[in-house]
């Protein structure tokens, strides 16, 4: 059996290279191989060369070695985004200026790929992929794209590094043979996973078969970060080393890979998409979650049955709807997850939430931990429910949002005779308990233009005008009229119900809005959010159009 240790993307990080040599030797690697990109991001490109020579690390050239060896003006990285290119150019210019003529000349002696026969295995070493030196061979590429690259090689094993994230995959080629593809990761910076360690691969070759292990590698990251800062390179380069999250050169990441990281957008892109300038910060990137494009809000549907049967209900609720109750245990677990995941506020809705027997318990639990708004038609504050409601009196952090659709006539036409008067009485009950009240009005052709009159009326019931929101009718659930809500055109607001996770609260009914389902109830909040981020990035990339901001919240 022959054991090879393969690394790549050293990125001027001699501290990680030293650790790689020691770790690989300790694990019995007979040959140490580097797949290129010796420079970038780090401050000590020249320190890498003697280590490679001293420890007999065999090298092929990456795009950096080709560019520096031939004295080109940029790194040939293959970035397509302007901001990625700005950071890439800073890294390249620094490396170029701090690489000796002798080292650059040595780079020109390296080939850009190698074929080896080891242990009866045909091994192909490349930098990007068998297609191109700077091809980004991502794990998330589709089967055809993987097969295209495996076909271009035809080897039993292909190893690459350029895209910087480690993965392995067995690919069936068009000729029926199999290729084990290995992205060995990079030594120069962490893998955008929140860990400070970097990655390399151990490849065992024996009697025509190959097995691979991706190895996380601890090293002196403090020394690397200090070296970057001392050289005056961008703070973003040091921060990646210290946090494990990419804060530069990330627009090149496909949606799947980018959604796994902490940051998804450059500030400049967010400003362009949302029109909102994020708070000033040194960091050039922001998370999508918590931005103007993706509020840090969680909507929770407690149930889907309702005492009313409004003709425009976007989740098709009614007295006959299957309740699909979430239950107190699931509700409290979701609140705990929300707190851990950094959610900023919770909106509780239904159906009519006050049909849920444990609603008050739920609101007490949630409002102890996060600001909570509960949406209700305000009609059920009687008898036992009225007594229960008293437990919420003066509850800090809790707001009741009641639906009132303009004048009594317009409201009752949708919601039934007497419903307007009972809802208004519900507003008074909530105010008497010292709870802040908001009002949401759904605007239809029957009540268009009644918003100001409603605000005037509600001001006399101690509801401030800015706490009254007029929202357009939505073409979901029972309603075929109204504004379309879909993933391509609507900003996501993460929503959970008994049936699973949804893109938006205006379409959280699995039966009438299956297209807005993000995943089943078994998903964690973090994974559901990651999927929404991934879809959002995919949709933005597809045609570059801007999402429409439609919010149910006031
Ligand atoms: S719109 Fe609100 S009040 Fe009307 S049926 Fe739907 S959940 Fe019930």
XYZ file of C-alpha atoms and ligand atoms in Angstrom:
562
model
C 0.000 0.000 0.000
C 1.260 3.452 -0.864
C 0.021 6.467 1.065
C 0.134 9.889 -0.568
C -0.596 13.193 1.169
C -2.055 15.821 -1.169
C -2.480 19.484 -0.411
C -3.175 22.628 -2.398
C -3.812 26.347 -2.088
C -0.981 27.118 0.301
C -1.753 30.830 -0.182
C 1.501 32.055 1.397
C 0.742 30.278 4.658
C 4.041 28.691 5.788
C 2.552 27.923 9.209
C -0.058 25.579 7.731
C 2.504 24.082 5.327
C 4.793 23.155 8.239
C 1.872 21.537 10.045
C 0.915 19.618 6.880
C 4.403 18.173 6.476
C 4.555 17.074 10.106
C 1.049 15.625 10.175
C 1.367 13.793 6.870
C 4.704 12.253 7.846
C 3.310 11.231 11.235
C 0.443 9.489 9.439
C 2.875 7.537 7.285
C 2.586 9.387 3.973
C 5.434 8.357 1.651
C 5.005 11.157 -0.864
C 3.806 14.699 -0.260
C 2.245 16.485 -3.232
C 0.988 20.037 -3.694
C -1.551 20.844 -6.421
C -0.631 24.515 -6.799
C -1.524 28.088 -5.770
C 1.437 28.621 -3.488
C 0.657 32.335 -3.088
C -2.355 34.630 -2.315
C -3.968 36.186 0.780
C -0.978 35.551 3.081
C 2.035 37.796 3.654
C 4.940 35.370 3.321
C 5.030 33.875 -0.186
C 8.801 33.504 -0.224
C 8.770 31.441 3.002
C 6.863 28.669 1.264
C 9.525 27.732 -1.269
C 12.288 26.515 1.122
C 9.756 24.426 3.023
C 8.658 22.709 -0.174
C 12.269 22.044 -1.125
C 13.423 20.960 2.327
C 10.613 18.450 2.768
C 10.538 17.164 -0.794
C 6.987 18.261 -1.523
C 6.291 17.527 -5.200
C 4.398 20.318 -6.944
C 2.314 21.000 -9.979
C 1.552 24.559 -11.001
C -1.691 26.331 -10.187
C -2.923 29.478 -11.888
C -0.818 31.545 -9.456
C 2.423 29.842 -10.489
C 1.570 30.204 -14.177
C 0.700 33.883 -13.685
C 3.679 34.810 -11.518
C 6.109 32.652 -13.466
C 5.146 34.398 -16.688
C 4.860 37.813 -14.964
C 1.216 38.349 -15.839
C -0.839 41.255 -14.538
C -3.443 39.195 -12.689
C -3.806 35.843 -10.979
C -5.890 34.077 -13.658
C -8.134 32.936 -10.793
C -11.238 33.041 -12.960
C -13.348 35.309 -10.727
C -16.298 36.911 -12.474
C -17.447 39.394 -9.831
C -15.946 42.881 -9.557
C -15.517 42.789 -5.775
C -14.009 39.289 -5.871
C -11.589 40.672 -8.447
C -10.648 43.641 -6.245
C -9.635 41.331 -3.404
C -8.036 38.875 -5.811
C -5.952 41.659 -7.326
C -4.764 42.928 -3.928
C -3.632 39.409 -3.046
C -1.960 38.912 -6.404
C -0.155 42.271 -6.468
C 1.246 41.643 -2.993
C 2.380 38.127 -3.886
C 3.893 39.300 -7.152
C 5.858 42.043 -5.385
C 7.136 39.686 -2.679
C 8.170 36.747 -4.857
C 11.825 36.598 -5.825
C 12.984 36.194 -9.403
C 14.479 32.831 -8.459
C 11.218 31.538 -6.975
C 9.218 32.812 -9.970
C 11.700 31.174 -12.309
C 11.335 27.879 -10.409
C 7.566 28.086 -10.897
C 8.053 27.970 -14.652
C 9.597 24.502 -14.311
C 6.336 23.054 -12.926
C 3.855 21.271 -15.148
C 0.176 22.124 -14.774
C -0.889 18.479 -14.422
C 0.603 15.041 -13.853
C -0.413 11.430 -14.491
C 1.003 8.851 -12.102
C 0.596 5.093 -11.879
C 0.825 4.154 -8.191
C -0.229 0.863 -6.640
C -1.934 -0.141 -9.868
C -4.052 3.028 -9.844
C -4.116 5.611 -12.636
C -3.885 8.936 -10.830
C -4.452 12.343 -12.428
C -3.268 15.454 -10.569
C -4.735 18.766 -11.704
C -5.198 22.210 -10.186
C -8.715 23.242 -11.272
C -10.086 20.252 -13.145
C -9.219 18.168 -16.211
C -11.023 20.870 -18.224
C -8.977 23.907 -17.216
C -6.341 25.130 -14.817
C -8.761 27.639 -13.232
C -11.965 25.632 -13.534
C -13.998 25.682 -10.297
C -14.914 22.033 -9.708
C -17.579 22.491 -7.018
C -19.180 19.653 -5.117
C -22.605 21.089 -5.960
C -22.194 20.767 -9.730
C -24.829 18.534 -11.298
C -24.156 14.958 -12.386
C -23.551 15.919 -16.011
C -20.971 18.524 -15.038
C -19.140 16.033 -12.804
C -19.217 13.397 -15.544
C -17.895 15.865 -18.110
C -14.820 16.415 -15.957
C -14.335 12.722 -15.172
C -14.677 11.875 -18.879
C -12.067 14.505 -19.733
C -9.623 12.665 -17.484
C -10.583 9.004 -17.708
C -8.309 8.283 -14.712
C -9.201 6.099 -11.725
C -8.554 9.015 -9.385
C -8.499 12.767 -10.098
C -7.276 15.187 -7.437
C -7.813 18.961 -7.583
C -7.784 21.999 -5.269
C -8.663 25.284 -7.009
C -12.202 25.841 -5.667
C -10.823 25.620 -2.115
C -13.447 23.424 -0.406
C -12.744 19.732 0.269
C -15.034 16.960 -0.990
C -14.909 13.498 -2.549
C -17.240 11.818 -4.980
C -17.251 8.640 -7.062
C -18.363 9.480 -10.595
C -19.534 7.000 -13.227
C -17.975 8.023 -16.529
C -19.652 7.782 -19.926
C -17.491 4.715 -20.718
C -18.954 2.937 -17.673
C -15.775 3.187 -15.627
C -15.540 4.946 -12.278
C -13.449 7.928 -11.270
C -12.846 8.891 -7.665
C -12.758 12.716 -7.656
C -11.048 14.353 -4.687
C -10.895 18.032 -3.955
C -8.115 18.041 -1.387
C -9.114 21.439 0.033
C -6.548 24.159 0.700
C -3.945 24.833 3.386
C -4.129 28.602 3.024
C -7.498 29.358 4.564
C -10.304 27.491 6.356
C -13.190 25.931 4.465
C -15.899 28.523 5.258
C -17.270 26.265 7.978
C -16.533 28.287 11.099
C -13.480 26.152 12.016
C -9.942 27.515 12.014
C -8.456 24.273 10.763
C -7.554 23.738 7.120
C -7.730 20.575 5.012
C -5.637 18.122 3.032
C -6.168 14.568 1.725
C -4.548 11.202 2.398
C -4.812 8.798 -0.512
C -4.119 5.080 -0.021
C -3.385 3.168 -3.221
C -3.078 -0.576 -3.209
C -3.455 -3.286 -5.784
C -5.568 -1.234 -8.153
C -7.853 0.276 -5.545
C -7.917 3.702 -3.920
C -9.351 5.096 -0.727
C -9.263 8.665 0.515
C -9.473 10.468 3.830
C -9.970 14.221 4.103
C -7.904 15.434 7.043
C -8.675 18.543 9.149
C -5.387 20.166 10.114
C -4.747 22.396 13.122
C -1.883 24.846 12.805
C -0.634 28.138 14.207
C -3.434 30.319 12.777
C -2.616 33.138 15.194
C 0.813 33.526 13.607
C -0.701 33.589 10.110
C -3.303 36.229 11.061
C -0.644 38.360 12.785
C 1.602 38.102 9.744
C -1.224 39.253 7.437
C -2.002 42.248 9.668
C 1.648 43.222 10.043
C 1.933 43.324 6.254
C -1.020 45.704 5.968
C -3.096 43.314 3.876
C -6.927 43.649 4.087
C -8.463 42.885 7.465
C -10.827 40.514 5.657
C -7.870 38.220 4.884
C -6.938 37.987 8.576
C -10.538 37.594 9.703
C -11.019 34.492 7.549
C -8.038 32.891 9.252
C -9.357 33.787 12.717
C -13.031 32.916 12.274
C -13.170 30.208 9.632
C -15.784 32.155 7.626
C -14.980 33.598 4.199
C -15.270 37.377 4.166
C -13.781 38.013 0.724
C -13.774 36.282 -2.655
C -17.127 34.628 -1.915
C -19.319 35.755 -4.817
C -17.690 32.979 -6.834
C -19.276 30.402 -4.501
C -22.361 28.678 -5.971
C -25.590 29.000 -3.937
C -25.180 25.625 -2.205
C -21.665 26.309 -0.974
C -22.407 29.954 -0.145
C -25.521 29.167 1.863
C -23.396 27.027 4.196
C -21.195 29.951 5.180
C -21.944 32.746 7.609
C -21.836 35.455 4.932
C -23.568 35.458 1.576
C -23.390 38.935 0.024
C -21.020 41.816 -0.388
C -22.344 44.996 1.247
C -22.302 46.706 -2.116
C -24.573 44.002 -3.604
C -27.017 44.251 -0.709
C -27.263 48.022 -1.135
C -27.890 47.543 -4.840
C -30.604 44.896 -4.295
C -32.444 46.419 -1.357
C -31.725 50.128 -1.681
C -30.673 50.024 1.965
C -27.153 50.783 3.039
C -26.122 48.382 5.824
C -24.565 49.831 8.968
C -20.938 50.817 8.410
C -18.443 48.119 9.199
C -14.952 47.085 8.223
C -16.273 43.760 7.011
C -17.080 43.776 3.290
C -19.730 41.051 3.494
C -23.033 40.504 5.283
C -25.265 37.527 6.041
C -28.440 37.425 3.978
C -30.462 36.447 7.063
C -31.094 39.587 9.081
C -30.687 41.868 6.069
C -33.359 43.964 4.353
C -33.738 41.084 1.902
C -34.371 38.399 4.496
C -35.759 39.572 7.853
C -34.494 37.790 10.968
C -38.076 36.900 11.802
C -39.672 33.497 12.324
C -43.354 32.932 11.580
C -44.960 30.089 13.515
C -48.353 28.658 12.553
C -49.861 27.175 15.702
C -52.916 25.726 13.908
C -54.982 26.044 10.734
C -58.567 25.863 11.964
C -60.431 29.140 12.343
C -63.760 30.388 13.662
C -64.122 32.320 10.376
C -64.047 31.278 6.736
C -62.862 34.374 4.879
C -63.143 34.077 1.135
C -59.614 35.386 0.653
C -57.803 33.385 3.365
C -54.284 32.779 2.012
C -53.875 29.504 3.913
C -57.405 28.195 3.284
C -58.414 28.205 6.944
C -61.991 27.740 8.104
C -63.909 25.923 10.863
C -63.644 22.771 8.713
C -59.913 23.004 8.011
C -57.814 20.197 9.485
C -56.331 21.882 12.588
C -52.740 20.618 12.107
C -51.783 21.796 15.573
C -48.131 22.336 16.294
C -48.413 21.491 19.993
C -46.747 23.120 22.975
C -43.634 20.933 22.995
C -42.847 21.552 19.338
C -43.591 25.247 19.769
C -41.205 25.680 22.695
C -38.515 23.661 20.914
C -38.844 25.975 17.906
C -38.546 29.050 20.116
C -35.372 27.596 21.645
C -33.968 26.928 18.176
C -34.865 30.453 17.139
C -32.996 31.932 20.093
C -29.921 29.791 19.360
C -30.009 30.724 15.674
C -30.127 34.468 16.320
C -33.746 35.051 15.236
C -34.806 38.577 16.184
C -38.584 38.226 16.576
C -41.386 35.691 16.361
C -44.766 36.099 14.702
C -47.417 33.638 15.889
C -50.313 33.041 13.544
C -52.842 30.543 12.160
C -55.810 29.804 11.427
C -57.023 31.524 14.522
C -54.317 31.020 17.171
C -56.753 31.500 20.069
C -58.381 28.169 19.102
C -55.150 26.548 20.263
C -55.720 25.595 23.932
C -52.082 26.160 24.907
C -51.731 29.492 23.114
C -51.303 31.602 26.242
C -48.654 29.199 27.514
C -46.926 29.459 24.138
C -47.005 33.265 24.155
C -45.662 33.410 27.696
C -42.785 31.094 26.791
C -41.907 32.885 23.567
C -42.217 36.458 24.876
C -39.864 35.654 27.748
C -37.180 35.042 25.140
C -37.922 37.191 22.086
C -40.270 39.967 20.960
C -43.523 38.320 19.867
C -46.437 39.455 17.718
C -49.554 37.296 17.706
C -51.957 37.682 14.768
C -55.603 37.123 15.592
C -59.055 38.027 14.364
C -59.668 39.272 17.893
C -63.059 37.633 18.248
C -62.488 34.935 20.833
C -61.779 36.871 24.028
C -64.702 35.437 25.951
C -65.278 33.006 28.809
C -62.305 30.763 29.614
C -60.225 32.324 26.837
C -60.809 35.806 28.284
C -59.602 34.576 31.676
C -56.546 32.964 30.115
C -55.835 36.138 28.182
C -55.611 37.957 31.516
C -52.363 36.069 32.211
C -50.805 38.076 29.396
C -51.711 41.441 30.922
C -48.867 43.903 30.614
C -46.605 41.252 29.179
C -43.459 42.999 27.915
C -42.433 42.086 24.397
C -45.875 40.867 23.331
C -48.082 42.601 20.755
C -51.488 41.505 19.514
C -52.167 42.177 15.840
C -55.838 42.200 14.943
C -57.398 42.046 11.497
C -59.844 44.829 10.617
C -60.717 45.304 6.970
C -61.852 48.949 6.857
C -65.473 49.870 7.460
C -67.922 47.605 9.202
C -69.713 46.835 5.935
C -66.562 45.903 4.055
C -65.205 43.836 6.946
C -68.439 41.966 7.572
C -68.875 41.248 3.845
C -65.706 39.143 3.972
C -65.764 37.873 7.514
C -69.411 37.572 8.458
C -72.041 39.727 10.110
C -71.023 41.091 13.501
C -67.361 40.186 13.062
C -66.227 43.840 12.759
C -67.854 44.836 16.058
C -66.374 41.828 17.859
C -62.910 42.463 16.427
C -63.058 46.110 17.518
C -64.170 44.998 20.965
C -61.174 42.656 20.933
C -58.899 45.623 20.313
C -60.368 47.295 23.402
C -59.882 44.157 25.489
C -56.231 43.933 24.469
C -55.669 47.620 25.235
C -57.353 47.207 28.628
C -54.788 44.522 29.420
C -51.988 46.947 28.630
C -50.927 45.053 25.524
C -49.739 46.944 22.464
C -52.128 46.473 19.557
C -51.473 46.573 15.853
C -54.064 46.259 13.149
C -53.698 44.698 9.726
C -56.148 45.552 6.956
C -56.309 43.395 3.838
C -57.087 45.682 0.939
C -59.481 44.406 -1.712
C -61.529 46.126 -4.409
C -64.356 46.338 -1.855
C -62.430 48.350 0.768
C -59.770 50.155 -1.282
C -58.965 53.599 0.088
C -60.461 52.978 3.548
C -57.084 52.872 5.308
C -57.105 56.489 6.531
C -60.650 56.247 7.864
C -59.647 53.089 9.730
C -56.616 54.853 11.206
C -58.805 57.709 12.408
C -61.228 55.299 14.013
C -58.514 53.270 15.685
C -56.807 56.363 17.061
C -59.928 56.736 19.226
C -59.266 53.201 20.486
C -55.707 54.018 21.487
C -54.056 52.449 18.425
C -51.480 54.751 16.836
C -51.790 55.357 13.079
C -48.335 53.910 12.428
C -49.522 50.657 13.975
C -52.105 50.150 11.240
C -50.857 48.364 8.126
C -52.757 48.094 4.870
C -51.655 45.018 2.952
C -52.627 43.908 -0.527
C -54.755 40.854 -1.068
C -52.643 37.815 -1.880
C -53.525 35.230 -4.525
C -53.002 32.194 -2.313
C -55.192 29.699 -0.500
C -58.876 30.494 -1.070
C -58.090 33.603 -3.114
C -57.437 33.550 -6.826
C -57.333 37.367 -6.924
C -54.567 39.537 -5.615
C -50.854 39.897 -5.573
C -48.832 36.841 -6.562
C -46.482 35.469 -3.922
C -43.824 33.066 -5.071
C -40.190 32.233 -4.543
C -39.037 34.068 -7.636
C -40.651 37.377 -6.774
C -41.103 37.588 -3.030
C -38.600 38.207 -0.289
C -38.514 35.122 1.951
C -39.806 35.204 5.511
C -39.044 31.882 7.143
C -42.248 30.182 8.265
C -42.891 26.936 10.095
C -46.091 24.931 10.535
C -46.938 21.381 11.580
C -46.508 20.314 7.947
C -43.044 21.775 7.512
C -41.113 24.899 6.573
C -42.303 27.479 4.051
C -40.876 30.368 2.048
C -43.455 32.886 3.236
C -46.360 33.089 5.721
C -48.746 34.107 2.933
C -48.496 30.571 1.565
C -47.895 28.206 4.465
C -50.633 25.715 3.617
C -49.103 22.589 2.094
C -52.252 21.692 0.155
C -52.760 25.038 -1.597
C -49.147 26.266 -1.663
C -46.961 23.193 -2.264
C -44.586 25.356 -4.317
C -43.656 27.362 -1.211
C -42.674 24.323 0.842
C -38.998 24.449 1.776
C -38.850 21.127 3.590
C -40.586 18.819 6.037
C -40.980 19.345 9.787
C -37.934 17.192 10.454
C -35.616 19.969 9.238
C -33.833 22.054 11.813
C -34.390 25.801 11.685
C -30.779 26.271 10.608
C -31.144 23.837 7.701
C -34.498 25.351 6.641
C -32.915 28.787 6.655
C -29.922 27.507 4.696
C -32.262 26.100 2.042
C -34.094 29.414 1.753
C -30.788 31.255 1.378
C -29.651 28.732 -1.245
C -32.880 29.153 -3.239
C -32.749 32.911 -2.968
C -29.198 32.986 -4.318
C -30.121 30.572 -7.091
C -33.087 32.690 -8.140
C -31.056 35.882 -8.063
C -28.386 34.314 -10.196
C -30.872 32.995 -12.697
C -31.973 36.323 -14.146
C -30.633 39.018 -11.835
C -34.141 40.377 -11.122
C -34.891 42.045 -7.830
C -37.266 40.445 -5.332
C -40.490 42.210 -4.397
C -40.720 43.087 -0.742
C -44.094 41.940 0.564
C -44.409 41.724 4.302
C -47.215 40.401 6.426
C -45.767 42.115 9.480
C -46.608 45.750 10.238
S -58.075 35.188 6.970
Fe -57.662 34.919 9.132
S -59.646 35.063 10.106
Fe -60.014 34.690 7.950
S -60.190 32.461 7.741
Fe -58.066 32.991 7.365
S -57.089 32.762 9.354
Fe -59.296 32.900 9.732
